[in-house]
Tab-separated table of C-alpha atoms in Angstrom:
chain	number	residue	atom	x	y	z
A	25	UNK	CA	0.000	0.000	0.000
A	26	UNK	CA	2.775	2.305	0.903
A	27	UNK	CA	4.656	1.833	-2.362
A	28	UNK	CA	1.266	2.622	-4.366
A	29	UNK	CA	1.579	6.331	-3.020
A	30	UNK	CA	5.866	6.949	-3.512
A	31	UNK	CA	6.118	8.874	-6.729
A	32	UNK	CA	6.741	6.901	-10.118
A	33	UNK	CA	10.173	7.155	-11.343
A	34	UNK	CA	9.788	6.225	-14.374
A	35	UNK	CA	10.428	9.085	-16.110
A	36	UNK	CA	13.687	9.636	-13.914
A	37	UNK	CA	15.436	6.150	-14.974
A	38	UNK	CA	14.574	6.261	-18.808
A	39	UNK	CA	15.763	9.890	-19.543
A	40	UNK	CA	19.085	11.401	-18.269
A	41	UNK	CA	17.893	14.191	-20.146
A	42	UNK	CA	14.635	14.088	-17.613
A	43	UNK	CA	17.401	13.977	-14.299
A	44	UNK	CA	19.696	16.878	-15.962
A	45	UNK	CA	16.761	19.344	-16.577
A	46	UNK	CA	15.168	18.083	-13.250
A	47	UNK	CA	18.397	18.809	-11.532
A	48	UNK	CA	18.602	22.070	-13.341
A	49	UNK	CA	14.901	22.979	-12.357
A	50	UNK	CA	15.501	21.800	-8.520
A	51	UNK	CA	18.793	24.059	-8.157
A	52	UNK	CA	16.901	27.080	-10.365
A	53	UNK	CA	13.952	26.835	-8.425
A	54	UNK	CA	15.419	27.456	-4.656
A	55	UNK	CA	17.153	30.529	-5.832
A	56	UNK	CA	14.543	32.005	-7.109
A	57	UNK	CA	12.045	31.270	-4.026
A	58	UNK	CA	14.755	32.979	-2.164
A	59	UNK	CA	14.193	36.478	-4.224
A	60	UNK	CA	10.450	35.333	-4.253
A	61	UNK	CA	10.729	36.262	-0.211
A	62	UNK	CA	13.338	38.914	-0.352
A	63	UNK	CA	11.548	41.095	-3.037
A	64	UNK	CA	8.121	41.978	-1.260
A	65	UNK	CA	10.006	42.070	1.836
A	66	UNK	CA	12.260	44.700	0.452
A	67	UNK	CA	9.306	46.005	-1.275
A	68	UNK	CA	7.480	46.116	2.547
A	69	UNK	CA	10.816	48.234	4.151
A	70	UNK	CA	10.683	50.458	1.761
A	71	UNK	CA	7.015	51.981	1.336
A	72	UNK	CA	5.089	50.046	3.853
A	73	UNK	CA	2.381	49.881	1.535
A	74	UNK	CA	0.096	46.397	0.481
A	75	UNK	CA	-0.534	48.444	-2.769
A	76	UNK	CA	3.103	48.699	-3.306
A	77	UNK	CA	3.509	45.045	-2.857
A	78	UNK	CA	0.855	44.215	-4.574
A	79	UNK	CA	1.638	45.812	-7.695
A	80	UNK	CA	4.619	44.152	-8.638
A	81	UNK	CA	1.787	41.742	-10.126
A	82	UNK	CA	1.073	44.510	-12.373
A	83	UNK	CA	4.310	45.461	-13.877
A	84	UNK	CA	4.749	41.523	-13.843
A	85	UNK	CA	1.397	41.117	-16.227
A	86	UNK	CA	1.842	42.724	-19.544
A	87	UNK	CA	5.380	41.092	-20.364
A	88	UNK	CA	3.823	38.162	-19.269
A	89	UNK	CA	0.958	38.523	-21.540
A	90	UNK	CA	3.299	39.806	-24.264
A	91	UNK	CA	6.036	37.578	-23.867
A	92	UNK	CA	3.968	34.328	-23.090
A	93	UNK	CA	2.636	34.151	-26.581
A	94	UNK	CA	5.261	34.933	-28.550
A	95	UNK	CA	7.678	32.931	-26.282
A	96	UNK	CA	5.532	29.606	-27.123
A	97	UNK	CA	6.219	30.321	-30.811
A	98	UNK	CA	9.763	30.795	-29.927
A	99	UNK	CA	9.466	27.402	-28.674
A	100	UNK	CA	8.019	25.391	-31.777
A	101	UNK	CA	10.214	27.258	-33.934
A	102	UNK	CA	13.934	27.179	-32.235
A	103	UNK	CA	16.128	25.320	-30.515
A	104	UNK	CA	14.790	24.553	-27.081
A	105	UNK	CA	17.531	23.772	-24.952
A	106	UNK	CA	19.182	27.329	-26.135
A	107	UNK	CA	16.076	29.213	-25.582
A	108	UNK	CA	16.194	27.814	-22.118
A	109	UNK	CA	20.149	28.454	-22.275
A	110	UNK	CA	19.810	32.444	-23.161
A	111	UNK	CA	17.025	32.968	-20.828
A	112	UNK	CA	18.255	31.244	-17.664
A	113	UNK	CA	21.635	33.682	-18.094
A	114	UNK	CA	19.489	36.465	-18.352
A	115	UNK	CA	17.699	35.424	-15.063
A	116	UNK	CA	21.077	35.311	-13.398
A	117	UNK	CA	22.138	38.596	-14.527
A	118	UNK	CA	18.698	40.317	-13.179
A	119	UNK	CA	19.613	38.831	-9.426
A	120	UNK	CA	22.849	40.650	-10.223
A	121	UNK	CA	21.311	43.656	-10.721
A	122	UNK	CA	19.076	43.236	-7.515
A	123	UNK	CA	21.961	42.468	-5.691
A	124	UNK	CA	23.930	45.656	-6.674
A	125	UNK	CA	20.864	47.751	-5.797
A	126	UNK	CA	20.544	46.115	-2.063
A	127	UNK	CA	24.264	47.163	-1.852
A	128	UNK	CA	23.473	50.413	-1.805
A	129	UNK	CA	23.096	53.098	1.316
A	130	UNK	CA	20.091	53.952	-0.081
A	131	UNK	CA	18.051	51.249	-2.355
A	132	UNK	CA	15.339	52.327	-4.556
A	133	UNK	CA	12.365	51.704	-5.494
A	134	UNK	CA	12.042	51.444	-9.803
A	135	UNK	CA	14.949	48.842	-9.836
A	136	UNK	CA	12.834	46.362	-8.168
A	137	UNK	CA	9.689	46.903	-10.114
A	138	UNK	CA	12.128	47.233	-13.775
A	139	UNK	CA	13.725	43.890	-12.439
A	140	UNK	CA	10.200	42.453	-11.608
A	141	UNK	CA	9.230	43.289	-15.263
A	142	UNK	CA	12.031	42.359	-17.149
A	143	UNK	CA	12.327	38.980	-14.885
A	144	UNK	CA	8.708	38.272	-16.082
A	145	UNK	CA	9.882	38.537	-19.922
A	146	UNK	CA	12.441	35.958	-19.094
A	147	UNK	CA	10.405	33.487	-17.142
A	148	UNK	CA	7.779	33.929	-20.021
A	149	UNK	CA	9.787	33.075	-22.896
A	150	UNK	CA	11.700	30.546	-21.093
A	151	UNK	CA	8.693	28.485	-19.830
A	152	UNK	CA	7.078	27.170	-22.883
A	153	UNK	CA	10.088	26.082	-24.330
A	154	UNK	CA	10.729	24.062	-20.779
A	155	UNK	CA	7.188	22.757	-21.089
A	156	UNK	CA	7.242	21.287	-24.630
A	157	UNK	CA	10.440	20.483	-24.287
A	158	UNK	CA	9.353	17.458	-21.561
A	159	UNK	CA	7.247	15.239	-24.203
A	160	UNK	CA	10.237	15.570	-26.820
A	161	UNK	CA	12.462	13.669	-23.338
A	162	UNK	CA	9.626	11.646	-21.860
A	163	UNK	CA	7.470	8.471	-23.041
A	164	UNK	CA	3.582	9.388	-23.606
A	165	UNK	CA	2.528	7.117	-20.888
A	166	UNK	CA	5.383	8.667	-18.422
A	167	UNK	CA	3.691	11.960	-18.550
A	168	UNK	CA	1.322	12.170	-15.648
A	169	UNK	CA	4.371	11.040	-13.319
A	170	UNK	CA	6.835	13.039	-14.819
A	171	UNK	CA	4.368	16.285	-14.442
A	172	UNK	CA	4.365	15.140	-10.858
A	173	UNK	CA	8.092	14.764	-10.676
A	174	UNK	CA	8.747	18.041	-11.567
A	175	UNK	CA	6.427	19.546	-9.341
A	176	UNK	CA	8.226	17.450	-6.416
A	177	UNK	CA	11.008	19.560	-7.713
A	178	UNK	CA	9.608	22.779	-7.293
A	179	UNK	CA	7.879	22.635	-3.761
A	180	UNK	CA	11.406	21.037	-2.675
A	181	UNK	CA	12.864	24.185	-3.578
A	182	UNK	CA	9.336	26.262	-2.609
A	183	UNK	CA	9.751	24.485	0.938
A	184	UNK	CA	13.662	24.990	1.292
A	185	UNK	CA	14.111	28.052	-0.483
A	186	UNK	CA	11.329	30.408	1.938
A	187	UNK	CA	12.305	28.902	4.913
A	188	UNK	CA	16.155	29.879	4.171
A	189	UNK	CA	15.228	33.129	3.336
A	190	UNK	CA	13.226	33.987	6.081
A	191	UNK	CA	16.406	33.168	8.010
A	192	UNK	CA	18.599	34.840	5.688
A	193	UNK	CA	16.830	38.042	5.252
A	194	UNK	CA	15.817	38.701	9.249
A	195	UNK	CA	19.586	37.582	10.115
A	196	UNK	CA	22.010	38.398	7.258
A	197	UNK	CA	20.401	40.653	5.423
A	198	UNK	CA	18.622	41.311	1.688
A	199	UNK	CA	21.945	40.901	-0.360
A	200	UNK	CA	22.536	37.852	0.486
A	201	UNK	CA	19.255	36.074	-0.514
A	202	UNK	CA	20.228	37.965	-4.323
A	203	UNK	CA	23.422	36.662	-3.767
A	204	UNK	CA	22.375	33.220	-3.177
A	205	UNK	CA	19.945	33.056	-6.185
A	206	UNK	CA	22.647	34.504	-8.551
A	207	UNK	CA	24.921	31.374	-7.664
A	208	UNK	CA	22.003	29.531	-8.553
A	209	UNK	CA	21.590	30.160	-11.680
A	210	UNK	CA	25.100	29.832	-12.462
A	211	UNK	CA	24.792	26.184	-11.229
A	212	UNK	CA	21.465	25.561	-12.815
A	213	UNK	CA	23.353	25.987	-16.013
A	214	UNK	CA	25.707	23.795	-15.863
A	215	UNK	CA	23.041	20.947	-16.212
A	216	UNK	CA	20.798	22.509	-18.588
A	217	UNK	CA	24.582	22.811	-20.724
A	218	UNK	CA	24.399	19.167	-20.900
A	219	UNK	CA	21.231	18.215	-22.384
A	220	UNK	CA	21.055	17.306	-25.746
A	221	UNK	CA	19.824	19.945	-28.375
A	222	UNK	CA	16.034	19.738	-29.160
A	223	UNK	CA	15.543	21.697	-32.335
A	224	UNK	CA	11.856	22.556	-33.873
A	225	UNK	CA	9.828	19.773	-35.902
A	226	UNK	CA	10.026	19.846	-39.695
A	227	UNK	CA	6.631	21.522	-39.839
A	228	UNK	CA	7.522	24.319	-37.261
A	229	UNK	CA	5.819	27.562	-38.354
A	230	UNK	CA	7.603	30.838	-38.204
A	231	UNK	CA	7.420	32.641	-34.439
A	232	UNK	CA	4.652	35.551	-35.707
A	233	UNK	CA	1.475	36.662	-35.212
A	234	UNK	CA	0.019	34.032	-37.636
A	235	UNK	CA	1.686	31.094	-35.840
A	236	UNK	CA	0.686	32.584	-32.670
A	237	UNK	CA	-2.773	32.967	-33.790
A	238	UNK	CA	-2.887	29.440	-34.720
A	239	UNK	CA	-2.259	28.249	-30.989
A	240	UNK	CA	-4.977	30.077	-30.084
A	241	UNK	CA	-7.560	28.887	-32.554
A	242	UNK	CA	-6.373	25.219	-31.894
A	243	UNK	CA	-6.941	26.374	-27.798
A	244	UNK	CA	-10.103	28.029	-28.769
A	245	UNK	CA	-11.195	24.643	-30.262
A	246	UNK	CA	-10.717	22.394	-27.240
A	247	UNK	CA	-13.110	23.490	-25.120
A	248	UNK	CA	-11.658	21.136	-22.175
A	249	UNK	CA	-8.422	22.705	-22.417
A	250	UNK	CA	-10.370	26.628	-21.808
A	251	UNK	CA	-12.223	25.255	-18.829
A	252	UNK	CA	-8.837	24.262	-17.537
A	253	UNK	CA	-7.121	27.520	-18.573
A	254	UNK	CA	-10.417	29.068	-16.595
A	255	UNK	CA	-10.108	26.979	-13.484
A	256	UNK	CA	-6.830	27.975	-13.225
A	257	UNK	CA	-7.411	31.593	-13.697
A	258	UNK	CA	-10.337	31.560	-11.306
A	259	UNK	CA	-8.968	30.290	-8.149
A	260	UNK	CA	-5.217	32.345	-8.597
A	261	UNK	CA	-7.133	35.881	-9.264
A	262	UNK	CA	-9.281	35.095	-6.389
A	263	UNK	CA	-7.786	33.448	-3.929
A	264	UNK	CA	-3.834	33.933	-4.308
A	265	UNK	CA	-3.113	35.478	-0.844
A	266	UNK	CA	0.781	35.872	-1.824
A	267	UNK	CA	0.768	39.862	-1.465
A	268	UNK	CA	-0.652	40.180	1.988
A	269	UNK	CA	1.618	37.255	4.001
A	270	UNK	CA	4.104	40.229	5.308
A	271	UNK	CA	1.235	41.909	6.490
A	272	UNK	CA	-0.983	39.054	7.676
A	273	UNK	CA	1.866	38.064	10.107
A	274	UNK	CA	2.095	41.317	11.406
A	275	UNK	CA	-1.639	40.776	12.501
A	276	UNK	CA	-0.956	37.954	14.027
A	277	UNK	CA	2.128	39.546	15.819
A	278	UNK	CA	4.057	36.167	14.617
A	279	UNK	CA	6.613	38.277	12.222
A	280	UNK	CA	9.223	35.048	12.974
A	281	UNK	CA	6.635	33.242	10.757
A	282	UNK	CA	7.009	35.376	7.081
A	283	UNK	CA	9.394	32.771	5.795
A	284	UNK	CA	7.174	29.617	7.159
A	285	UNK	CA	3.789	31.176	5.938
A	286	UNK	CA	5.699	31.866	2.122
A	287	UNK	CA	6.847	27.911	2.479
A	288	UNK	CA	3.597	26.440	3.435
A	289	UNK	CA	1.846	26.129	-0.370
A	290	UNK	CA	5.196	24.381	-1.684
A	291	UNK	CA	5.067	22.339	1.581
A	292	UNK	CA	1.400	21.061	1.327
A	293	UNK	CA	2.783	20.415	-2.188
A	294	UNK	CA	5.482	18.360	-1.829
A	295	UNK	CA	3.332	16.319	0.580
A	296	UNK	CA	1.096	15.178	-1.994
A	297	UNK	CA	4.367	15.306	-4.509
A	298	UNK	CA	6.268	12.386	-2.151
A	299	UNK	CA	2.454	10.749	-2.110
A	300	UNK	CA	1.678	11.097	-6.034
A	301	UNK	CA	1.961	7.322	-6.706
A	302	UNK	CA	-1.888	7.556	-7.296
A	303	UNK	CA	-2.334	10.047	-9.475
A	304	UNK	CA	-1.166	7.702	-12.460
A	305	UNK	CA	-4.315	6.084	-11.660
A	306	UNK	CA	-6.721	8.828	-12.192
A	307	UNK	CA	-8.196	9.184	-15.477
A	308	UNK	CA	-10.936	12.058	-15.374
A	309	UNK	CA	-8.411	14.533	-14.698
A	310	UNK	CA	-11.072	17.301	-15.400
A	311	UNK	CA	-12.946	16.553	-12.202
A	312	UNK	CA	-9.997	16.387	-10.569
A	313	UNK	CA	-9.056	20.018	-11.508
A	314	UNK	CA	-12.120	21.561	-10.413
A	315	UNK	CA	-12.599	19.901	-6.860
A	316	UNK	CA	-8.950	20.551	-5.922
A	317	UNK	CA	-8.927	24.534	-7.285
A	318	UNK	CA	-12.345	24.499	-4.963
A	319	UNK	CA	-10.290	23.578	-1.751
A	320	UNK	CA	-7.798	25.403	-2.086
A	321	UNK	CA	-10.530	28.301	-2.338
A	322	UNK	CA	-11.954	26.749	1.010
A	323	UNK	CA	-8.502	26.378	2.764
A	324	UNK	CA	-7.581	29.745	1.627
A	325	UNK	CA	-10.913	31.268	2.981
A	326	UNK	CA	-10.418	29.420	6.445
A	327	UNK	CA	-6.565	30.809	6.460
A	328	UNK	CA	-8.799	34.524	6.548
A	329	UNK	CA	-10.581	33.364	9.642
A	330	UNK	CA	-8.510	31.562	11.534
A	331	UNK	CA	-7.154	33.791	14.143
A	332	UNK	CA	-3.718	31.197	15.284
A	333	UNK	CA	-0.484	31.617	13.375
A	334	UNK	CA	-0.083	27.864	13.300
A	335	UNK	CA	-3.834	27.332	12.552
A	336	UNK	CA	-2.993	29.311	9.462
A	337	UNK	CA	-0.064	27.708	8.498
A	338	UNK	CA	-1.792	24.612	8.533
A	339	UNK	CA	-4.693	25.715	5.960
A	340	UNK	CA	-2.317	27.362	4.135
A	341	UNK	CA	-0.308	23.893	3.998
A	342	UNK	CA	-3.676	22.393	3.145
A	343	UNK	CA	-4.240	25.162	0.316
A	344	UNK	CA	-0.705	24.588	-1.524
A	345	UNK	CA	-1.395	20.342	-1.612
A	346	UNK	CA	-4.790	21.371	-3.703
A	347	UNK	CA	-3.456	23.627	-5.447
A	348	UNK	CA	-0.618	20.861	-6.417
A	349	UNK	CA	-3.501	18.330	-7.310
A	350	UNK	CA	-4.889	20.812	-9.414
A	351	UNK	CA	-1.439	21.775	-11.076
A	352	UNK	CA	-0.930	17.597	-12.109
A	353	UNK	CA	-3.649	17.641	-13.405
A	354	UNK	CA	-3.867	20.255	-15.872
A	355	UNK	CA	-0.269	19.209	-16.304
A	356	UNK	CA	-1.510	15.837	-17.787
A	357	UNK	CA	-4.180	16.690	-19.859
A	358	UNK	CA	-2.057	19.367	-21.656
A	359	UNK	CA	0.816	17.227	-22.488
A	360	UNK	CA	-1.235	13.998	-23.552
A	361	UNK	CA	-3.436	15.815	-25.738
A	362	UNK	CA	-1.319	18.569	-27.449
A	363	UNK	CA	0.096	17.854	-30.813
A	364	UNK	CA	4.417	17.742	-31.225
A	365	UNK	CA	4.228	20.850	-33.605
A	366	UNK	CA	2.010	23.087	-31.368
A	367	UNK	CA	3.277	22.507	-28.483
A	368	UNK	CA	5.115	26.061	-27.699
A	369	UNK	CA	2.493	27.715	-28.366
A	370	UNK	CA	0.159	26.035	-26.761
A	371	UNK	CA	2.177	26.441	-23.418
A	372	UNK	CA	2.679	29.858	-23.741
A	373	UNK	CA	-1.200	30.066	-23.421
A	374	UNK	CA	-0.703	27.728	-20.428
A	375	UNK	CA	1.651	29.772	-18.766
A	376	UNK	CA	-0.678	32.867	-18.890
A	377	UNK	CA	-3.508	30.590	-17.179
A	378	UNK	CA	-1.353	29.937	-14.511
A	379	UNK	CA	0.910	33.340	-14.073
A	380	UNK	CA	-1.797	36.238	-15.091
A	381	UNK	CA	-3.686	34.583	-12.120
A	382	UNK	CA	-1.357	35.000	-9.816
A	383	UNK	CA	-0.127	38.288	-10.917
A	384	UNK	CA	-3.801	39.794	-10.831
A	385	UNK	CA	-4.295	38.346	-7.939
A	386	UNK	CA	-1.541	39.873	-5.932
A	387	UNK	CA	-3.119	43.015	-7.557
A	388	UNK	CA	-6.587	42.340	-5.685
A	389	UNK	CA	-5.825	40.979	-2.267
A	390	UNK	CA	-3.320	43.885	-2.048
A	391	UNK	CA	-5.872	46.516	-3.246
A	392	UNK	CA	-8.993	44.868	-1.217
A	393	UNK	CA	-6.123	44.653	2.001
A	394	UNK	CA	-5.094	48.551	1.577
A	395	UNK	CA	-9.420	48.876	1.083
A	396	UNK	CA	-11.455	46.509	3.476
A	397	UNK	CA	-7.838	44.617	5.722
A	398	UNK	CA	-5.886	42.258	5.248
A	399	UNK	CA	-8.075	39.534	6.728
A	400	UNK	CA	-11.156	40.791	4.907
A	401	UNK	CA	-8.871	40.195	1.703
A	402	UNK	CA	-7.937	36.519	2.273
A	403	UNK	CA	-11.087	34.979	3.333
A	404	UNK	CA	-13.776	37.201	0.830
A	405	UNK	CA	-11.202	35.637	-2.167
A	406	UNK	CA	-11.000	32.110	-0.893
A	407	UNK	CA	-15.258	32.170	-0.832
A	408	UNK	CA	-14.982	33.990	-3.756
A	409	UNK	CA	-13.067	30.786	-5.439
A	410	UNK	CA	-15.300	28.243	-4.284
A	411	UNK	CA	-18.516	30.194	-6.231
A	412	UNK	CA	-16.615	30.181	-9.488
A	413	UNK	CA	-15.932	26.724	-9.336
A	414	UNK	CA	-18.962	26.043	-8.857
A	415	UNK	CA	-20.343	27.772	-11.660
A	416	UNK	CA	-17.563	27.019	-13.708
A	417	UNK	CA	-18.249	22.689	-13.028
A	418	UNK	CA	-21.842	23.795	-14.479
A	419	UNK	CA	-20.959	25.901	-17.500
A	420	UNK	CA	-17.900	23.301	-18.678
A	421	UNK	CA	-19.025	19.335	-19.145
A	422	UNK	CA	-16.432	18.969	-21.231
A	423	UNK	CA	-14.090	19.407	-18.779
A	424	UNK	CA	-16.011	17.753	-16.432
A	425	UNK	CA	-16.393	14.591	-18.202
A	426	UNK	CA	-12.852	14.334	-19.546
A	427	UNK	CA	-11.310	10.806	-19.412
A	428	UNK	CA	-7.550	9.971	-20.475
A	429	UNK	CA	-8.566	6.436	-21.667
A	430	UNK	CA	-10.666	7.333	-24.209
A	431	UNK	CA	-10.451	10.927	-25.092
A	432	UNK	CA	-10.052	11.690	-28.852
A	433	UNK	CA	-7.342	13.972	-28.942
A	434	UNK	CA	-5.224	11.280	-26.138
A	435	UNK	CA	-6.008	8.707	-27.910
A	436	UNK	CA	-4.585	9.903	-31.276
A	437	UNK	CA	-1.704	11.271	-29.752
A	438	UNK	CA	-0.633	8.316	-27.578
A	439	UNK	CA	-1.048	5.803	-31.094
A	440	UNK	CA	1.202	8.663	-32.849
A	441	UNK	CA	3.499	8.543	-30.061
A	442	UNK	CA	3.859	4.775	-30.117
A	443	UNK	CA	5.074	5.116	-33.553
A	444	UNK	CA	8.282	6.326	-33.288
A	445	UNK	CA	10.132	5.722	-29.633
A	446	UNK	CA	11.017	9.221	-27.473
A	447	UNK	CA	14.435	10.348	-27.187
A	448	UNK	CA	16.447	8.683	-24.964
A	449	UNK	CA	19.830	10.040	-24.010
């Protein structure tokens, strides 16, 4: 029984391409949690505003809009492993620059919001090639437990990497956490060095409007795919509680607990990650998408409430493991249905269903904080998120009655699959 819930490494022994980029992704990952921390922190010192924090989501959201698309056709048409070369050096050179600016007597302000910006370029272009570069390096059936596999990876470093920097900031300072990441991504690239070159597919269109416009017709088309585009968006505008955390543990009076309360959604993640041995066993992933984005709406909402800093933790622990569910999958359905060719530019889409979310949503709970209080903020969004799934499980039966075995589009994709064997390196 025990063994039925450890993760399936599969994907892990058949592809050392799989371990480098996994390794890469780990390494990558805890860096960048530790500016995830350090930022809004800084951000906090500086004006003492929620808005303030709050709106790095908004000079995050229109590279991300602009750069998602036109990043996923970067993807189809290049070279993935040196789009994902290029943009994980510019990463590294941005921590630099944050860095250089904690250095000074005096920080400001518009270096943290231009670094914010251009970061969100970066991660934008960079993230559809990582995503379609996974089926070009894993078998079809291997999918669902390599999506898990590589979200292990990221709540390890979500877990490690707040908790450090919660230590790191109160006792050592900003700098350091930049410092840290920077090394990072230095490191990170060493692995990502050694994977083997992925180029585009014979039929790769050119990376313009028409190709891009393509993706989204092809989206528009699979109605399953919106509702799990809409989930997504749904329960991160509402319910994404990331902006408020410095202040809500100032309400508490538990300051100590910044770094814990910014670890708890990767923890309650990487729970179900080390227990994701059944999840290659569900098949109507749809349904599975909708209840877990409506718990973590619940969990989220009882995080407003609660009035115990370790209470909170706890549902906010509870919140991140949904929202992990969720993540798998949409993670599955994406990658087991998506054709070869459109790959990038489908997951440019996907990365705006998961990231606008998230960056509008740091934009409301901050402005509905500085407007009605912090608490007010947390626990209207998390009810908030449980309505729209709701409504959304009535207005998408597509999604709803999804089922791996014998969808059309997995179906065709799995027999084209089986046709020629995946790269193996």
């Amino acid at each position: 029984m025990a063994s039925a819930l450890l993760p399936d490494l599969a994907p892990w022994k058949a592809s050392a391409d799989f371990r480098r980029l996994w390794a890469s992704g780990l390494i990558s990952n805890f860096g960048s949690f530790l500016t995830f921390v350090a930022l809004p922190v800084q951000l906090k010192d500086l004006t003492g505003s929620a808005a303030a924090v709050g709106a790095v989501g908004a000079v995050q959201l229109i590279p991300l809009i602009v750069f998602g698309l036109y990043g996923g056709a970067l993807a189809d048409a290049l070279d993935k492993r040196r789009l994902i070369v290029w943009t994980e050096a510019g990463q590294g050179l941005l921590s630099a620059a944050l860095l250089l600016n904690a250095l000074l007597p005096r920080p400001a302000v518009w270096p943290v919001y231009l670094v914010a910006a251009l970061s969100s370029a970066l991660v934008s272009v960079q993230r559809p090639a990582l995503d379609s570069l996974l089926p070009r390096i894993v078998a079809h059936d291997d999918l669902p437990a390599a999506s898990s596999l590589n979200s292990l990876r990221w709540t390890v470093g979500g877990v490690a990497g707040p908790a450090v920097a919660g230590v790191v900031v109160a006792c050592a300072g900003l700098g350091w956490a930049y410092a840290a990441d920077l090394l990072t991504f230095a490191v990170s690239l060493l692995f990502i060095a050694r994977i083997a070159p992925c180029p585009a597919a014979h039929e790769a269109a050119r990376p313009d409007l028409r190709a891009i416009a393509e993706g989204a017709r092809y989206a528009w088309s699979r109605k399953e795919l919106l509702g799990t585009y809409a989930v997504d968006l749904a329960a991160m505008f509402l319910a994404m509680p990331l902006a408020v955390l410095p202040f809500l543990a100032d309400d508490l009076h538990a300051e100590w607990a910044l770094g814990l309360m910014y670890a708890t959604f990767p923890l309650g993640a990487l729970v179900v990650g080390v227990t994701s041995g059944w999840t290659s066993r569900v098949h109507r992933h749809g349904r599975m998408v909708v209840l877990s984005a409506a718990l973590w709406g619940l969990a989220v909402a009882a995080a407003g409430i609660a009035g115990h800093v370790w209470l909170v933790l706890l549902l906010l622990t509870v919140a991140g493991g949904c929202d992990m569910v969720s993540g798998v999958f949409r993670a599955a359905m994406w990658n087991q249905t998506i054709p070869d060719e459109l790959r990038g530019r489908l997951a440019g889409i996907e990365l705006l269903s998961y990231s606008v979310g998230p960056q509008l949503g740091q934009v409301r709970s901050g402005g509905v904080a500085a407007w009605t209080g912090v608490r007010t903020s947390v626990w209207s969004g998390g009810l908030l998120c449980v309505g729209a799934m709701g409504l959304l499980a009535l207005c998408l039966p597509g999604l709803m009655t999804y089922d791996a075995r014998t969808d059309e589009h997995a179906v065709r994709l799995r027999e084209r699959r089986a046709a020629t064997a995946p790269t193996q390196v």
